[in-house]
mmCIF file of C-alpha atoms in Angstrom:
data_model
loop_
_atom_site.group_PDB
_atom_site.id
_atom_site.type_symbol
_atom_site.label_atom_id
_atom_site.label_comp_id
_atom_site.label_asym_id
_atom_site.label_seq_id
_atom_site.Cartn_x
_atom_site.Cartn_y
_atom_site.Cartn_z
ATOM 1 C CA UNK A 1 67.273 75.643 136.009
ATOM 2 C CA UNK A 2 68.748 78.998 135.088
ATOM 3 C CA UNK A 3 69.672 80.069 131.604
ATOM 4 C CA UNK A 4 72.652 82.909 131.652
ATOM 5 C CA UNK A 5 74.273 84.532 128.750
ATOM 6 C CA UNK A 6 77.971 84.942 128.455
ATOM 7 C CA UNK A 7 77.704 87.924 130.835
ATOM 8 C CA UNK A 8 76.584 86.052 133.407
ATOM 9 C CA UNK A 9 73.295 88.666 133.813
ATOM 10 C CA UNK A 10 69.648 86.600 133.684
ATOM 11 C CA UNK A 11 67.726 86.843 130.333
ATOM 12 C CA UNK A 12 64.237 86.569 129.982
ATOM 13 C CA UNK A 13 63.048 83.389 128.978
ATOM 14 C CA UNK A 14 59.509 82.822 128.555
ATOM 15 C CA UNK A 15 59.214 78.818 129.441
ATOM 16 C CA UNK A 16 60.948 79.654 132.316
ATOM 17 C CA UNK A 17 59.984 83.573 133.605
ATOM 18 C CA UNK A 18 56.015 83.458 131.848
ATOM 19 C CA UNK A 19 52.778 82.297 132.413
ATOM 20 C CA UNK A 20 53.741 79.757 129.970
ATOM 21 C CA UNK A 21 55.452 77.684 132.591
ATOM 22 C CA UNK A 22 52.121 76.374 134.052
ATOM 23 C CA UNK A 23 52.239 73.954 130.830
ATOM 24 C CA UNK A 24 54.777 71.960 132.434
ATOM 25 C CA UNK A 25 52.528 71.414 135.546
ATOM 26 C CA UNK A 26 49.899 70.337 133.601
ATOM 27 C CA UNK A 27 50.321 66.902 134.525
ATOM 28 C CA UNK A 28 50.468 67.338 138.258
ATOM 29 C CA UNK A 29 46.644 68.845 138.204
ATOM 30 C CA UNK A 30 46.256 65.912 136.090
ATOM 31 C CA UNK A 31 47.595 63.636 138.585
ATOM 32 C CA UNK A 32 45.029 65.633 140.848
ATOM 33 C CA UNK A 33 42.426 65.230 139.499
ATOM 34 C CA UNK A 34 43.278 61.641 138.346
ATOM 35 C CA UNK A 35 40.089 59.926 140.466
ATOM 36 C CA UNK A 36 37.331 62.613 139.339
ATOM 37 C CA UNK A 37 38.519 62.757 135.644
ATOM 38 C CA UNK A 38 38.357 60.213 132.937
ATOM 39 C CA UNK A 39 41.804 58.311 132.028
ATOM 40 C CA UNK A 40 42.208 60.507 128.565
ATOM 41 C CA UNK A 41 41.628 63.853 130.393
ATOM 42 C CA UNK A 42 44.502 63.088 132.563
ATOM 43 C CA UNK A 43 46.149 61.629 129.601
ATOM 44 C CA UNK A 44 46.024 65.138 127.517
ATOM 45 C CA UNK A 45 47.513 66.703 130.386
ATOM 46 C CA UNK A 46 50.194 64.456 129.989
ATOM 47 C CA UNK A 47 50.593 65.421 126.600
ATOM 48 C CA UNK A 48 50.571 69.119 127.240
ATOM 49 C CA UNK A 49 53.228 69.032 129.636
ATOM 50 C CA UNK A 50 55.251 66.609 127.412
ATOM 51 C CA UNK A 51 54.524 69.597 124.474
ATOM 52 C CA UNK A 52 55.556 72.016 126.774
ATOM 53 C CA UNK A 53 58.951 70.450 127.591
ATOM 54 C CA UNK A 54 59.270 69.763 124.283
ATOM 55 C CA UNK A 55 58.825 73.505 122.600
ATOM 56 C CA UNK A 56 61.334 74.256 125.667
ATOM 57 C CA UNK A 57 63.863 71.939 124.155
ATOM 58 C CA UNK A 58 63.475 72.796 121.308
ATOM 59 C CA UNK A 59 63.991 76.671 122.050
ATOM 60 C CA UNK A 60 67.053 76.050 124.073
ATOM 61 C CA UNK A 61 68.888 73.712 121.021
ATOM 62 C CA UNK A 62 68.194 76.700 119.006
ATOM 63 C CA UNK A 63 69.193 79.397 120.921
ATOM 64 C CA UNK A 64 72.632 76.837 120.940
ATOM 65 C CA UNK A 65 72.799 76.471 117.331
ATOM 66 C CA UNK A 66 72.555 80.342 116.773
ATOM 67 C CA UNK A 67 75.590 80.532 119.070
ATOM 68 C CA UNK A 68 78.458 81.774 117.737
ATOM 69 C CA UNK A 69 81.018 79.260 117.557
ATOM 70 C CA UNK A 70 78.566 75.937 118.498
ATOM 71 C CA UNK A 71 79.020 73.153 117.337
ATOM 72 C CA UNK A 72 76.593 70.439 117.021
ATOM 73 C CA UNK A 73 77.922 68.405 120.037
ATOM 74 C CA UNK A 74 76.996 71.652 121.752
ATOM 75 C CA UNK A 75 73.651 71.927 120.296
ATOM 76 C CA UNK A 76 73.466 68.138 121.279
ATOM 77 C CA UNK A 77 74.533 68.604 124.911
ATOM 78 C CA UNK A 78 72.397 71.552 125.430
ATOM 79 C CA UNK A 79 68.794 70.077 123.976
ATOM 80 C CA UNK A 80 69.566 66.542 125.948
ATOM 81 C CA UNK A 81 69.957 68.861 129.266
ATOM 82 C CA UNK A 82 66.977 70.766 129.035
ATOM 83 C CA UNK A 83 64.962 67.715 127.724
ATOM 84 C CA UNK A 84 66.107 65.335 130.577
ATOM 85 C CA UNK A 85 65.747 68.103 133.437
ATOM 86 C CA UNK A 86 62.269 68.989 132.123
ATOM 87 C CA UNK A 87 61.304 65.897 132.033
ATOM 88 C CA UNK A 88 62.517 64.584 135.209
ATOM 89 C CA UNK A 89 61.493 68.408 137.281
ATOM 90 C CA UNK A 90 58.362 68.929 135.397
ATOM 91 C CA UNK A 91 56.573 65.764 134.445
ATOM 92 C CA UNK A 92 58.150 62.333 135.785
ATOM 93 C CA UNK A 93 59.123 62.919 139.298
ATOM 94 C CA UNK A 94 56.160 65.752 140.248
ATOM 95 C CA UNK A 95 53.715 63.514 138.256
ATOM 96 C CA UNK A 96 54.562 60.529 140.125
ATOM 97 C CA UNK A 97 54.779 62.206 143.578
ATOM 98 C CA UNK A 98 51.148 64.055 143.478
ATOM 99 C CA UNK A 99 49.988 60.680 142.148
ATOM 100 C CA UNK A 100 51.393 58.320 145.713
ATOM 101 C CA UNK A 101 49.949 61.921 147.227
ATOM 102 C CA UNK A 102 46.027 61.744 146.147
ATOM 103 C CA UNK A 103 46.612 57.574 146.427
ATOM 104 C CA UNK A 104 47.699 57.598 149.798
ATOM 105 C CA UNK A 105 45.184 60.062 150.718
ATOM 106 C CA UNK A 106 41.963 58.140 148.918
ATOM 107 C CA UNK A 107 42.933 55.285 150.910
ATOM 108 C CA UNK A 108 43.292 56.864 154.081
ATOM 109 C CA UNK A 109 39.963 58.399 153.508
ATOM 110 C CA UNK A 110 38.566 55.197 152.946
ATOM 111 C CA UNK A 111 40.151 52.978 155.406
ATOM 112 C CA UNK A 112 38.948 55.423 157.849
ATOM 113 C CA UNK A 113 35.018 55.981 156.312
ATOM 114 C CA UNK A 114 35.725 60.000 156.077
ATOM 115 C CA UNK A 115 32.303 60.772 155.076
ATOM 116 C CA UNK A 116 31.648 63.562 152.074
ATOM 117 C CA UNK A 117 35.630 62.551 151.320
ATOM 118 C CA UNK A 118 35.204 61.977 147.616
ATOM 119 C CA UNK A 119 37.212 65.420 146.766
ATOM 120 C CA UNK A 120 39.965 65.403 149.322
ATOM 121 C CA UNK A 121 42.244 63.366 147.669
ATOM 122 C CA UNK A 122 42.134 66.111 144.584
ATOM 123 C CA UNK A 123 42.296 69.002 147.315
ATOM 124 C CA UNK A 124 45.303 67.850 148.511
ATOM 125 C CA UNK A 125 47.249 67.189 145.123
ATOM 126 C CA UNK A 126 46.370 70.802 144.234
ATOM 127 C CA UNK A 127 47.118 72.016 147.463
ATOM 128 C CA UNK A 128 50.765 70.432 147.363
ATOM 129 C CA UNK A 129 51.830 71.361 143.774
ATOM 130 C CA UNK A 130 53.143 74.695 145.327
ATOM 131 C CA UNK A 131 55.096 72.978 148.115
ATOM 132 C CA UNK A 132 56.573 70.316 146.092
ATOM 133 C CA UNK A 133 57.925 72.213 142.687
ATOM 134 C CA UNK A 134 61.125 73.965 144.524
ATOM 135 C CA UNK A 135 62.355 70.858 146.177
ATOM 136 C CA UNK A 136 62.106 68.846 143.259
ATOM 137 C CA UNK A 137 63.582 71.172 140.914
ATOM 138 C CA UNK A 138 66.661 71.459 143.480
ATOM 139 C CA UNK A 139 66.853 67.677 143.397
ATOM 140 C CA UNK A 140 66.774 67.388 139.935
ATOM 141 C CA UNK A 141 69.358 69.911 139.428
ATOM 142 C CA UNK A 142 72.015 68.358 142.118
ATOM 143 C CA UNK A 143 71.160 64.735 140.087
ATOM 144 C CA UNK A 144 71.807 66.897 136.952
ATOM 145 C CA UNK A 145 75.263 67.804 138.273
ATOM 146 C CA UNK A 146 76.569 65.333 139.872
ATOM 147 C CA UNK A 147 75.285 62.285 137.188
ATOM 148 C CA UNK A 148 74.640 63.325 133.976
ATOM 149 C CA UNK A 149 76.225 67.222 133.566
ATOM 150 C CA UNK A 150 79.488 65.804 134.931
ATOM 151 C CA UNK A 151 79.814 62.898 132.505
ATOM 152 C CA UNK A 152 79.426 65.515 129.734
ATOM 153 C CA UNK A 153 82.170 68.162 130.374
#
């Protein structure tokens, strides 16, 4: 999701163009690491992505508000679109893939007696986080527009 001023050129935005953005993928390492780690480890990563998503909102309403001319329906708008597309791109839909991903795979491990196979189901969550953050975000962003950015014009 790309945030342009009124001139149309990209600004820097440092949940979205930092280091920083890696706390919205928190989860997904959670998800991971879900069989090896206890339930409140994955739980805090949970958290940290939901933190991360939230100091994003939270950014974005303000940069809003400090807009000349915004109202608070604008304000409104503009914190409910970053806070459902983060949510939906960062947490709920990549959460819940890598989770069927490392399920799927401990099973097939097991129903086929892979021997030494107690870390492949965590190798391959990690190893698909890269491969499944562009498609998702695209997804999200044509279910933004066509569902919930349309309703609000």
């Amino acid at each position: 999701m790309s945030d342009n001023n009124n001139n149309n050129k990209q600004t820097y935005d440092i949940y979205r163009d930092s280091n920083l953005r890696f706390l919205g993928y928190s989860n997904e390492v959670g998800e991971a690491f879900r069989q090896l780690w206890p339930k409140h480890i994955v739980n805090l990563t949970y958290g940290i992505a939901v933190a991360y998503v939230l100091a994003d909102t939270a950014d974005k309403g303000i940069k809003a508000h400090e807009k000349q001319g915004s109202t608070n329906k604008d304000v409104a708008i503009r914190a409910g679109d970053v806070l459902t597309w983060q949510m939906f791109a960062s947490v709920i839909i990549p959460g819940y893939t890598i989770n069927r991903l490392t399920k799927g795979t401990s099973y097939l491990v097991k129903r086929f007696k892979v021997p030494n196979a107690r870390y492949i189901p965590t190798a391959i969550g990690l190893a698909s986080i890269p491969f499944i953050i562009s498609p998702i975000d695209k997804l999200v962003d044509y279910l933004m527009d066509e569902i919930y950015r349309k309703y609000l014009k």
